[in-house]
């Protein structure tokens, strides 16, 4: 680990000031990803601004929306009464990730900005365009079981590893930001980028922008939702593929409205808009679900170890529980 | 307030620019790292309570809580397995909540109350969970055991606090202590010797449920 200066921020504006004043300042959440990457010298900040004392509030508003402070711990969000009752897919997604210990440390802001688990990204001895732009990508012809089947590029086939973000993508969550130029909002689905030719640029965030809150807009049918995850062991493993879904069924058995997002398949949480469009107004049958899933995956491209993911995903989604 | 922040920033910028002279292309060399580590800027004084005793340390900011406990405070009950958050051997409790001490910096714990295996119980005065692990043979080599015990004690509190898990069927009901719940909630603690079934028995006994 390289040496660094450690500072604590007591409010968002101070955090932004402190981080922007440093040559290579970074925000520190629970540290569960950043400390690990610093130890491997993949991340080399000269200053850490601890933002875990910023907002830890979860505010359920009368209109059905919820405001979540960026410093809220993953455990606290999953355990929140309103979230469990009205947005179960979010509780379930968080609880499907990591371990009890890690969820107690990890923050909402840090979870959103956690970096890929591609093993080559962590290993300084291998070639990785994300770590070292232009050097090549050892994953494309290497071990790529956990890699992308959608939206990847010849430069990078890494996936975004978060479970929580898959639920946030399905819910159209809005990320509130504060930066040196002021405050703004971004939809979570617009925050992460596809790799293209620059996999080292992972988000649309401007330098030193801080996530202050995440907002869940009201969604009438979010209570009818869930999260499912396929992984190499029953617990404590990253997703090979995961699905967050919410369904609004009419009295006629037809899909009135639906939200679907996929995890473990792309460089960003993947909102399955094609699938949603294919399902709206159609009968909620296994055949239709399967056809809609196949449609979403029509552009999917498999690599040596992850081609199974295409079929796995279609099957898993369709199988009634 | 504003003024003092400005001042603080300019002081830091000065320190940073002097540090920059020893860095080449943003990559700090080993020697430079060692020099910088000795400087004020990269060290912090931390006061916290460990096993009911107040402790004060002046540490390099890079020190993890795990290394502070083992190397500085010589509390070697807490183990280093993977140093990446993957095994749970380093589990301790901070303000009653279990965390992996290898993924957290000690400077983040100013004022916190930390409990390690040494604080839970000692020979002759065992915590009920320690006694249950012995009774049920909840270990073989014992390397994962301090982490398993700290984790399980805090885990039972999480169930009491109605925190759900991946296997909780009804998210709006009170959470229950079942063997399935125990297994899922303990998945962050790996045991290379595979003592899992006896570990679940020990925890279930303390929880008052049948495994
Ligand atoms: C063994 C292991 C298994 C795991 N398994 C899973 C899993 O199955 N599913 C899953 O989803 N995750 C998993 N994780 C990842 C875990 O969820 C993330 O490490 C965690 O959510 C990151 O949160 P943090 O607060 O610790 O972030 P940090 O490590 O503190 O920070 C991560 C990044 O976010 C930035 N950051 C933090 N807060 C802010 C903010 N407010 N504004 C702007 N930037 C900020 C930091 O600068 C850093 O770049 C696992 C991790 C480990 C170690
Ligand atoms: S997939 Fe992306 S992160 Fe992994 S080695 Fe290739 S460039 Fe690096
Ligand atoms: S040593 Fe901390 S989890 Fe393995
Ligand atoms: S008892 Fe040996 S690792 Fe668990």
Coordinates of C-alpha atoms and ligand atoms in Angstrom, one line a residue:
Chain A
X1 CA 0.0 0.0 0.0
X2 CA 1.3 3.5 -0.8
X3 CA 1.2 6.1 2.0
X4 CA -1.7 8.4 2.2
X5 CA -3.2 11.2 4.3
X6 CA -6.4 10.3 6.1
X7 CA -9.1 13.0 6.7
X8 CA -12.6 12.9 8.0
X9 CA -15.4 14.9 6.5
X10 CA -18.4 16.0 8.6
X11 CA -20.5 17.2 5.7
X12 CA -20.7 16.7 2.0
X13 CA -19.3 20.1 1.0
X14 CA -16.3 19.7 3.2
X15 CA -15.7 16.2 1.8
X16 CA -15.7 17.6 -1.7
X17 CA -13.3 20.4 -0.7
X18 CA -10.9 18.1 1.0
X19 CA -10.8 15.6 -1.8
X20 CA -10.4 18.2 -4.5
X21 CA -7.5 19.8 -2.7
X22 CA -5.4 16.7 -2.9
X23 CA -3.4 15.6 -5.9
X24 CA -5.1 12.2 -5.9
X25 CA -7.9 12.3 -3.3
X26 CA -10.5 9.5 -3.0
X27 CA -13.5 9.0 -0.8
X28 CA -13.5 6.2 1.7
X29 CA -16.7 4.3 2.5
X30 CA -16.6 1.0 4.4
X31 CA -13.2 0.3 2.7
X32 CA -14.2 -3.2 1.8
X33 CA -13.2 -2.7 -1.8
X34 CA -10.9 0.3 -1.7
X35 CA -8.6 -1.0 1.1
X36 CA -8.2 -4.2 -0.8
X37 CA -7.3 -2.4 -4.1
X38 CA -4.9 -0.1 -2.3
X39 CA -3.1 -3.1 -0.7
X40 CA -2.6 -4.5 -4.3
X41 CA -1.5 -0.9 -5.4
X42 CA -4.2 -1.0 -8.1
X43 CA -5.6 2.1 -6.3
X44 CA -3.0 4.7 -5.2
X45 CA -4.7 7.7 -3.6
X46 CA -2.5 10.1 -1.8
X47 CA -5.5 11.2 0.4
X48 CA -8.5 9.4 1.7
X49 CA -11.5 11.4 2.8
X50 CA -13.6 9.3 5.1
X51 CA -17.3 9.9 4.3
X52 CA -18.8 7.3 6.6
X53 CA -20.1 10.0 9.0
X54 CA -22.2 11.6 6.3
X55 CA -25.9 10.9 6.0
X56 CA -27.0 7.6 7.4
X57 CA -30.7 8.4 7.1
X58 CA -33.3 6.4 5.4
X59 CA -36.3 8.6 4.9
X60 CA -39.6 7.1 3.7
X61 CA -41.6 10.0 2.3
X62 CA -45.4 10.3 2.1
X63 CA -45.4 10.0 -1.7
X64 CA -44.0 6.5 -1.5
X65 CA -40.4 7.5 -2.4
X66 CA -37.4 6.8 -0.2
X67 CA -34.2 8.8 0.3
X68 CA -31.2 6.9 1.4
X69 CA -28.0 8.5 2.6
X70 CA -24.8 7.4 0.9
X71 CA -23.3 6.4 4.2
X72 CA -26.1 4.0 5.1
X73 CA -24.6 0.5 5.7
X74 CA -25.8 -2.3 3.4
X75 CA -27.2 -4.2 6.4
X76 CA -29.2 -1.2 7.6
X77 CA -30.8 -0.7 4.2
X78 CA -31.7 -4.4 3.8
X79 CA -33.2 -4.4 7.3
X80 CA -35.2 -1.2 6.9
X81 CA -38.9 -1.9 7.4
X82 CA -40.2 0.2 4.5
X83 CA -37.7 -1.3 2.1
X84 CA -38.6 -4.8 3.2
X85 CA -42.3 -4.2 2.8
X86 CA -42.4 -1.9 -0.3
X87 CA -39.1 -2.7 -2.2
X88 CA -38.3 -6.4 -1.3
X89 CA -36.2 -6.8 -4.4
X90 CA -33.7 -4.3 -2.9
X91 CA -33.5 -6.0 0.5
X92 CA -33.2 -9.4 -1.3
X93 CA -30.5 -8.1 -3.6
X94 CA -28.3 -6.8 -0.8
X95 CA -28.8 -9.9 1.3
X96 CA -27.7 -12.1 -1.6
X97 CA -24.4 -10.2 -1.7
X98 CA -21.1 -10.7 0.2
X99 CA -21.3 -11.8 3.9
X100 CA -22.9 -10.5 7.1
X101 CA -19.5 -9.0 8.1
X102 CA -19.0 -7.2 4.8
X103 CA -22.6 -5.9 4.7
X104 CA -22.1 -4.4 8.1
X105 CA -19.1 -2.4 6.8
X106 CA -20.2 -1.6 3.2
X107 CA -21.9 1.7 2.5
X108 CA -24.5 2.5 -0.2
X109 CA -22.1 4.9 -2.0
X110 CA -19.2 2.4 -1.9
X111 CA -21.4 -0.4 -3.2
X112 CA -22.4 1.6 -6.2
X113 CA -18.8 2.5 -7.0
X114 CA -17.1 -0.8 -6.2
X115 CA -14.9 -2.0 -9.0
X116 CA -14.9 -5.2 -11.0
X117 CA -13.8 -8.5 -9.5
X118 CA -12.0 -9.6 -12.8
X119 CA -9.0 -11.4 -11.3
X120 CA -6.7 -9.9 -13.9
X121 CA -7.6 -6.4 -12.8
X122 CA -6.3 -7.3 -9.3
X123 CA -3.1 -8.9 -10.6
X124 CA -0.5 -6.4 -11.5
X125 CA 1.5 -9.1 -13.4
X126 CA -1.3 -9.5 -16.0
X127 CA -2.4 -7.3 -18.8
X128 CA -5.5 -5.2 -18.1
X129 CA -6.8 -2.2 -20.1
X130 CA -8.8 -1.1 -17.1
X131 CA -5.8 -0.8 -14.9
X132 CA -3.3 0.0 -17.6
X133 CA -5.0 1.5 -20.6
X134 CA -3.7 0.1 -23.9
X135 CA -1.9 -2.9 -22.4
X136 CA -4.4 -5.5 -23.5
X137 CA -6.8 -7.7 -21.8
X138 CA -5.8 -11.1 -20.4
X139 CA -9.4 -12.1 -19.6
X140 CA -10.6 -12.3 -23.2
X141 CA -8.6 -15.5 -23.8
X142 CA -8.2 -16.4 -20.1
X143 CA -10.5 -17.4 -17.2
X144 CA -13.7 -15.5 -18.0
X145 CA -16.4 -17.4 -16.3
X146 CA -17.6 -14.3 -14.5
X147 CA -17.3 -12.0 -17.5
X148 CA -19.7 -10.1 -19.6
X149 CA -22.0 -11.4 -22.3
X150 CA -23.8 -8.1 -23.0
X151 CA -22.3 -4.7 -24.0
X152 CA -18.6 -5.9 -23.8
X153 CA -15.9 -4.6 -26.1
X154 CA -12.6 -6.0 -27.5
X155 CA -10.9 -3.9 -24.8
X156 CA -12.7 -5.2 -21.7
X157 CA -15.2 -8.0 -20.8
X158 CA -15.4 -7.3 -17.1
X159 CA -18.7 -7.1 -15.2
X160 CA -20.0 -4.8 -12.5
X161 CA -20.2 -7.1 -9.5
X162 CA -22.9 -5.3 -7.4
X163 CA -26.1 -7.1 -6.5
X164 CA -27.7 -4.0 -4.9
X165 CA -27.2 -2.0 -8.1
X166 CA -29.3 -4.5 -10.1
X167 CA -32.3 -3.8 -7.9
X168 CA -31.6 0.0 -8.0
X169 CA -31.5 -0.2 -11.8
X170 CA -34.9 -2.0 -11.9
X171 CA -36.3 0.7 -9.6
X172 CA -35.1 3.6 -11.7
X173 CA -33.1 4.9 -8.7
X174 CA -31.7 8.4 -8.8
X175 CA -28.2 9.1 -7.5
X176 CA -27.7 12.5 -5.9
X177 CA -24.3 14.0 -6.4
X178 CA -22.3 16.9 -5.0
X179 CA -19.1 18.0 -6.7
X180 CA -16.8 21.0 -7.0
X181 CA -19.2 22.5 -9.5
X182 CA -22.3 22.0 -7.4
X183 CA -25.1 19.4 -7.0
X184 CA -26.8 17.3 -9.7
X185 CA -28.7 14.1 -10.1
X186 CA -28.1 11.0 -12.4
X187 CA -30.2 8.0 -12.9
X188 CA -28.4 4.9 -11.7
X189 CA -28.7 3.3 -15.1
X190 CA -26.9 6.3 -16.6
X191 CA -24.1 6.3 -14.0
X192 CA -22.0 3.3 -15.0
X193 CA -20.6 3.1 -18.6
X194 CA -20.0 0.3 -21.0
X195 CA -16.3 -0.3 -21.6
X196 CA -16.0 0.7 -25.2
X197 CA -12.4 1.7 -25.9
X198 CA -11.9 3.2 -22.4
X199 CA -12.7 0.6 -19.8
X200 CA -10.6 2.7 -17.3
X201 CA -13.4 5.3 -17.3
X202 CA -16.1 3.4 -15.5
X203 CA -18.7 6.1 -14.7
X204 CA -20.1 9.4 -15.8
X205 CA -19.0 11.0 -12.5
X206 CA -16.9 14.2 -12.8
X207 CA -13.7 14.5 -10.8
X208 CA -14.4 14.4 -7.0
X209 CA -18.1 14.1 -7.3
X210 CA -19.5 12.6 -4.1
X211 CA -22.6 10.4 -3.9
X212 CA -24.7 12.0 -1.2
X213 CA -28.0 10.1 -1.5
X214 CA -29.8 7.6 -3.5
X215 CA -33.5 8.1 -4.1
X216 CA -36.0 5.4 -4.9
X217 CA -39.0 6.9 -6.7
X218 CA -42.4 5.5 -5.7
X219 CA -43.4 2.5 -7.7
X220 CA -46.9 1.1 -7.1
X221 CA -46.0 -2.5 -7.8
X222 CA -42.5 -2.7 -6.2
X223 CA -43.9 -4.7 -3.3
X224 CA -44.5 -7.5 -5.8
X225 CA -40.8 -8.0 -6.6
X226 CA -37.9 -10.2 -5.9
X227 CA -34.2 -10.9 -6.6
X228 CA -32.7 -14.2 -7.7
X229 CA -29.0 -15.0 -8.1
X230 CA -27.1 -17.9 -9.5
X231 CA -23.6 -18.5 -8.2
X232 CA -20.9 -21.1 -7.8
X233 CA -21.8 -21.8 -4.2
X234 CA -25.0 -21.4 -2.2
X235 CA -23.8 -18.2 -0.4
X236 CA -20.9 -15.7 -0.2
X237 CA -20.0 -15.7 -3.9
X238 CA -20.4 -13.1 -6.7
X239 CA -23.2 -13.6 -9.3
X240 CA -22.8 -15.6 -12.4
X241 CA -26.1 -14.1 -13.3
X242 CA -28.8 -12.4 -11.3
X243 CA -32.2 -10.9 -11.9
X244 CA -34.2 -8.2 -10.1
X245 CA -37.8 -8.1 -11.2
X246 CA -41.0 -6.4 -10.3
X247 CA -44.3 -7.4 -11.8
X248 CA -47.7 -5.7 -12.1
X249 CA -50.4 -8.2 -13.1
X250 CA -53.8 -7.2 -14.3
X251 CA -57.0 -9.1 -13.4
X252 CA -56.9 -10.7 -16.8
X253 CA -53.6 -12.3 -16.1
X254 CA -51.8 -10.0 -18.4
X255 CA -48.6 -8.1 -17.6
X256 CA -49.7 -4.5 -16.9
X257 CA -46.2 -3.3 -16.2
X258 CA -42.8 -4.9 -15.4
X259 CA -39.3 -4.0 -14.4
X260 CA -36.3 -6.3 -15.0
X261 CA -32.6 -5.8 -14.5
X262 CA -29.8 -8.3 -14.8
X263 CA -26.5 -8.6 -12.8
X264 CA -23.3 -10.4 -13.6
X265 CA -23.7 -10.0 -17.4
X266 CA -22.3 -6.6 -18.3
X267 CA -19.9 -3.8 -17.4
X268 CA -22.9 -2.1 -15.7
X269 CA -26.2 -3.2 -14.0
X270 CA -28.2 -4.2 -17.1
X271 CA -31.7 -2.8 -17.4
X272 CA -33.6 -5.3 -19.6
X273 CA -35.7 -2.8 -21.5
X274 CA -36.3 -5.0 -24.5
X275 CA -37.6 -7.7 -22.3
X276 CA -39.9 -5.3 -20.5
X277 CA -41.3 -4.0 -23.7
X278 CA -41.9 -7.6 -25.0
X279 CA -43.9 -8.5 -21.8
X280 CA -46.1 -5.4 -21.4
X281 CA -49.7 -6.3 -22.3
X282 CA -48.9 -10.0 -22.8
X283 CA -50.1 -12.9 -20.9
X284 CA -47.9 -13.8 -17.9
X285 CA -47.0 -17.3 -19.1
X286 CA -43.7 -19.2 -19.1
X287 CA -43.6 -19.2 -22.9
X288 CA -43.9 -15.5 -23.1
X289 CA -41.3 -15.0 -20.3
X290 CA -38.9 -17.3 -22.1
X291 CA -39.4 -15.5 -25.5
X292 CA -38.9 -12.1 -23.9
X293 CA -35.7 -13.3 -22.2
X294 CA -34.4 -14.7 -25.5
X295 CA -35.1 -11.4 -27.1
X296 CA -33.1 -9.5 -24.5
X297 CA -30.2 -11.8 -25.1
X298 CA -30.3 -11.7 -28.9
X299 CA -27.2 -9.6 -28.9
X300 CA -25.4 -11.7 -26.2
X301 CA -21.9 -13.0 -27.0
X302 CA -20.3 -15.7 -25.0
X303 CA -16.6 -16.3 -24.3
X304 CA -14.8 -19.5 -23.6
X305 CA -16.1 -20.0 -20.0
X306 CA -19.3 -18.0 -19.8
X307 CA -21.4 -19.0 -22.8
X308 CA -23.4 -21.1 -20.4
X309 CA -24.7 -17.8 -19.1
X310 CA -27.0 -17.2 -22.0
X311 CA -29.0 -20.4 -21.5
X312 CA -28.7 -20.3 -17.7
X313 CA -30.2 -16.9 -17.6
X314 CA -33.2 -17.6 -19.9
X315 CA -33.9 -20.8 -18.0
X316 CA -33.6 -19.3 -14.6
X317 CA -35.9 -16.5 -15.2
X318 CA -38.7 -18.7 -16.6
X319 CA -38.7 -21.4 -14.0
X320 CA -41.5 -20.7 -11.6
X321 CA -40.4 -20.8 -8.0
Chain B
X1 CA -15.2 27.4 10.0
X2 CA -14.7 28.2 6.3
X3 CA -11.4 30.0 7.0
X4 CA -10.0 27.2 9.0
X5 CA -10.8 24.7 6.3
X6 CA -9.0 26.9 3.7
X7 CA -6.0 27.1 6.0
X8 CA -6.1 23.3 6.5
X9 CA -6.2 22.8 2.8
X10 CA -3.3 25.0 2.0
X11 CA -1.2 23.3 4.7
X12 CA -2.0 20.0 3.2
X13 CA -1.3 21.1 -0.3
X14 CA 2.1 22.3 0.9
X15 CA 2.8 18.9 2.5
X16 CA 1.6 17.1 -0.6
X17 CA 3.7 19.2 -3.0
X18 CA 6.8 18.5 -0.9
X19 CA 5.9 14.8 -0.8
X20 CA 5.5 15.0 -4.6
X21 CA 9.2 15.7 -5.0
X22 CA 10.0 12.2 -3.8
X23 CA 7.4 10.6 -6.1
X24 CA 8.2 9.9 -9.7
X25 CA 5.3 9.8 -12.2
X26 CA 2.8 9.4 -9.4
X27 CA 4.3 6.1 -8.4
X28 CA 5.9 6.3 -5.0
X29 CA 9.1 4.2 -4.8
X30 CA 9.8 2.0 -1.8
X31 CA 12.3 4.4 -0.3
X32 CA 10.0 7.3 -0.8
X33 CA 7.2 5.3 0.7
X34 CA 9.3 4.6 3.8
X35 CA 10.3 8.3 4.2
X36 CA 6.8 9.5 3.7
X37 CA 5.5 7.0 6.1
X38 CA 7.6 8.5 8.9
X39 CA 6.2 11.9 8.3
X40 CA 3.4 13.4 10.3
X41 CA 1.0 13.4 7.4
X42 CA 0.8 9.7 7.0
X43 CA 0.4 8.9 10.7
X44 CA -2.5 9.3 12.9
X45 CA -3.2 9.0 16.6
X46 CA -6.1 6.7 17.4
X47 CA -7.9 6.2 20.7
X48 CA -10.3 3.4 21.1
X49 CA -11.5 0.8 23.6
X50 CA -10.4 -2.8 23.1
X51 CA -11.9 -5.5 25.3
X52 CA -13.0 -2.8 27.8
X53 CA -9.6 -1.3 28.0
X54 CA -8.8 2.2 26.6
X55 CA -5.9 2.1 24.1
X56 CA -4.0 4.8 22.3
X57 CA -1.9 4.2 19.2
X58 CA 0.1 6.3 16.8
X59 CA -0.1 4.4 13.6
X60 CA 0.8 4.6 9.9
X61 CA -2.5 5.3 8.2
X62 CA -2.1 2.1 6.2
X63 CA -2.4 -0.1 9.2
X64 CA -5.5 -2.3 9.2
X65 CA -7.5 -3.0 12.4
X66 CA -6.3 -6.6 12.1
X67 CA -2.6 -5.6 12.0
X68 CA -3.1 -3.1 14.8
X69 CA -4.7 -5.8 17.0
X70 CA -2.1 -8.4 16.3
X71 CA 1.1 -6.5 15.8
X72 CA 0.6 -3.4 17.9
X73 CA -1.6 -4.6 20.7
X74 CA -0.3 -8.3 20.6
X75 CA -3.9 -9.6 20.7
X76 CA -3.1 -12.6 18.4
X77 CA -6.4 -14.4 19.0
X78 CA -7.7 -12.7 15.9
X79 CA -6.3 -14.5 12.9
X80 CA -5.2 -13.5 9.4
X81 CA -6.4 -16.0 6.9
X82 CA -6.7 -14.3 3.5
X83 CA -6.3 -10.6 4.2
X84 CA -9.0 -10.0 1.5
X85 CA -12.3 -10.3 3.3
X86 CA -12.9 -13.8 1.9
X87 CA -12.5 -16.1 4.9
X88 CA -13.8 -14.4 8.1
X89 CA -10.8 -15.5 10.3
X90 CA -10.3 -11.9 11.3
X91 CA -13.8 -11.3 12.4
X92 CA -14.1 -8.9 15.5
X93 CA -17.0 -6.9 16.9
X94 CA -17.0 -3.1 16.6
X95 CA -19.7 -1.5 18.7
X96 CA -21.3 -5.0 18.9
X97 CA -21.4 -5.5 15.1
X98 CA -19.2 -8.1 13.4
X99 CA -16.8 -7.0 10.7
X100 CA -13.7 -8.2 8.9
X101 CA -10.8 -6.5 10.6
X102 CA -8.5 -7.0 7.5
X103 CA -10.6 -4.7 5.3
X104 CA -10.8 -1.7 7.7
X105 CA -8.2 0.8 8.6
X106 CA -7.5 1.3 12.3
X107 CA -7.7 5.1 11.8
X108 CA -11.4 4.6 11.0
X109 CA -12.1 3.4 14.5
X110 CA -11.4 6.5 16.7
X111 CA -13.7 6.2 19.8
X112 CA -15.0 2.7 18.8
X113 CA -15.5 -0.2 21.1
X114 CA -13.8 -3.3 19.8
X115 CA -14.3 -6.8 21.1
X116 CA -11.9 -9.6 20.1
X117 CA -12.0 -13.3 21.1
X118 CA -9.8 -12.4 24.1
X119 CA -12.5 -10.0 25.3
X120 CA -15.3 -12.5 25.0
X121 CA -13.9 -14.9 27.5
X122 CA -10.8 -16.4 28.9
X123 CA -9.8 -19.9 30.1
X124 CA -11.7 -20.5 33.3
X125 CA -14.3 -17.8 32.4
X126 CA -15.5 -18.9 29.0
X127 CA -18.2 -17.2 27.0
X128 CA -21.2 -19.6 26.5
X129 CA -20.3 -19.8 22.8
X130 CA -16.7 -20.7 23.5
X131 CA -17.9 -23.5 25.8
X132 CA -20.4 -24.7 23.2
X133 CA -17.7 -24.9 20.6
X134 CA -15.6 -27.1 22.9
X135 CA -18.6 -29.3 23.9
X136 CA -19.6 -29.9 20.3
X137 CA -16.1 -30.2 18.8
X138 CA -16.7 -27.1 16.6
X139 CA -13.1 -27.1 15.4
X140 CA -10.2 -29.2 14.3
X141 CA -7.1 -27.0 13.7
X142 CA -8.7 -24.1 15.4
X143 CA -7.5 -21.4 13.0
X144 CA -10.9 -20.2 12.0
X145 CA -12.4 -20.6 15.5
X146 CA -11.9 -17.1 17.0
X147 CA -13.5 -15.7 13.9
X148 CA -16.3 -18.2 14.0
X149 CA -17.0 -17.5 17.6
X150 CA -17.0 -13.7 17.3
X151 CA -19.1 -13.9 14.2
X152 CA -21.7 -16.3 15.7
X153 CA -22.1 -14.2 18.9
X154 CA -22.8 -11.1 16.8
X155 CA -24.9 -13.0 14.3
X156 CA -27.3 -14.1 17.0
X157 CA -27.7 -10.5 18.0
X158 CA -28.5 -9.7 14.4
X159 CA -31.3 -12.2 14.4
X160 CA -32.6 -10.7 17.7
X161 CA -32.5 -7.3 16.0
X162 CA -34.8 -8.7 13.3
X163 CA -32.2 -8.3 10.5
X164 CA -33.2 -10.6 7.7
X165 CA -31.0 -12.9 5.6
X166 CA -30.9 -14.3 2.1
X167 CA -32.9 -17.4 3.3
X168 CA -35.5 -15.5 5.3
X169 CA -38.7 -16.4 3.5
X170 CA -41.0 -13.7 4.8
X171 CA -39.2 -10.3 5.0
X172 CA -42.0 -8.7 6.9
X173 CA -42.2 -11.3 9.7
X174 CA -39.8 -11.5 12.7
X175 CA -36.7 -13.4 11.8
X176 CA -36.2 -16.8 13.4
X177 CA -33.2 -18.8 14.5
X178 CA -33.2 -22.0 12.4
X179 CA -30.3 -24.1 11.3
X180 CA -30.8 -22.9 7.8
X181 CA -30.6 -19.3 9.0
X182 CA -27.5 -20.1 11.0
X183 CA -25.8 -21.7 8.0
X184 CA -26.5 -18.8 5.6
X185 CA -25.6 -16.1 8.2
X186 CA -22.3 -17.9 9.0
X187 CA -21.3 -18.2 5.3
X188 CA -18.7 -15.4 5.7
X189 CA -16.6 -17.7 8.0
X190 CA -14.8 -20.4 6.1
X191 CA -13.5 -23.5 7.8
X192 CA -10.8 -25.4 5.9
X193 CA -11.2 -28.3 8.2
X194 CA -14.9 -28.6 7.5
X195 CA -16.1 -28.5 11.1
X196 CA -19.3 -26.9 9.8
X197 CA -21.9 -29.3 11.2
X198 CA -20.5 -29.2 14.7
X199 CA -20.2 -25.4 14.5
X200 CA -23.9 -25.2 13.6
X201 CA -24.7 -27.5 16.6
X202 CA -22.7 -25.3 19.0
X203 CA -24.4 -22.1 17.8
X204 CA -27.9 -23.7 17.8
X205 CA -27.3 -24.8 21.4
X206 CA -26.4 -21.3 22.5
X207 CA -29.4 -19.9 20.6
X208 CA -31.7 -22.4 22.3
X209 CA -32.8 -24.1 19.0
X210 CA -32.4 -27.7 17.9
X211 CA -29.9 -28.2 15.0
Ligands
LIG1 C1 -15.1 -11.4 -0.2 C2 -16.0 -10.4 -0.8 C3 -17.2 -10.8 -1.3 C4 -18.2 -9.9 -1.9 N1 -19.3 -10.4 -2.4 C5 -20.2 -9.5 -3.0 C6 -21.4 -10.0 -3.6 O1 -21.6 -11.2 -3.7 N2 -22.2 -9.1 -4.1 C7 -21.9 -7.7 -4.1 O2 -22.7 -6.9 -4.6 N3 -20.8 -7.3 -3.5 C8 -19.9 -8.1 -3.0 N4 -18.8 -7.7 -2.4 C9 -18.4 -6.2 -2.6 C10 -19.0 -5.3 -1.5 O3 -20.4 -5.2 -1.7 C11 -18.3 -4.0 -1.8 O4 -16.9 -4.1 -1.5 C12 -18.9 -2.9 -1.0 O5 -20.3 -2.7 -1.3 C13 -18.2 -1.6 -1.2 O6 -18.7 -0.6 -0.2 P1 -17.7 0.2 0.7 O7 -18.5 1.2 1.5 O8 -16.9 -0.7 1.5 O9 -16.8 0.9 -0.4 P2 -15.3 1.4 -0.4 O10 -14.4 0.2 -0.5 O11 -15.0 2.3 0.8 O12 -15.3 2.3 -1.7 C14 -15.5 1.7 -3.0 C15 -15.4 2.9 -4.0 O13 -16.4 3.8 -3.8 C16 -15.9 5.1 -3.6 N5 -16.8 5.8 -2.7 C17 -17.2 5.3 -1.5 N6 -18.2 6.1 -1.0 C18 -18.4 7.1 -1.9 C19 -19.3 8.2 -2.0 N7 -20.2 8.5 -1.1 N8 -19.3 9.0 -3.1 C20 -18.4 8.7 -4.1 N9 -17.5 7.7 -4.1 C21 -17.5 6.9 -3.0 C22 -14.5 4.9 -3.1 O14 -13.7 6.0 -3.4 C23 -14.1 3.6 -3.9 O15 -13.6 4.0 -5.1 C24 -17.9 -8.5 -1.8 C25 -16.7 -8.1 -1.2 C26 -15.8 -9.0 -0.7 C27 -14.5 -8.4 -0.1
LIG2 S1 -11.8 -7.8 -18.6 FE1 -11.4 -5.7 -18.2 S2 -10.8 -5.7 -16.1 FE2 -10.5 -7.8 -16.8 S3 -8.4 -7.9 -17.6 FE3 -9.7 -7.4 -19.3 S4 -9.5 -5.1 -19.3 FE4 -8.9 -5.8 -17.3
LIG3 S1 -8.3 -12.4 7.0 FE1 -10.0 -11.1 6.9 S2 -11.5 -12.2 5.9 FE2 -9.8 -13.5 5.7
LIG4 S1 -11.0 -25.6 12.4 FE1 -9.4 -25.6 11.0 S2 -10.1 -24.1 9.7 FE2 -11.8 -24.3 10.9

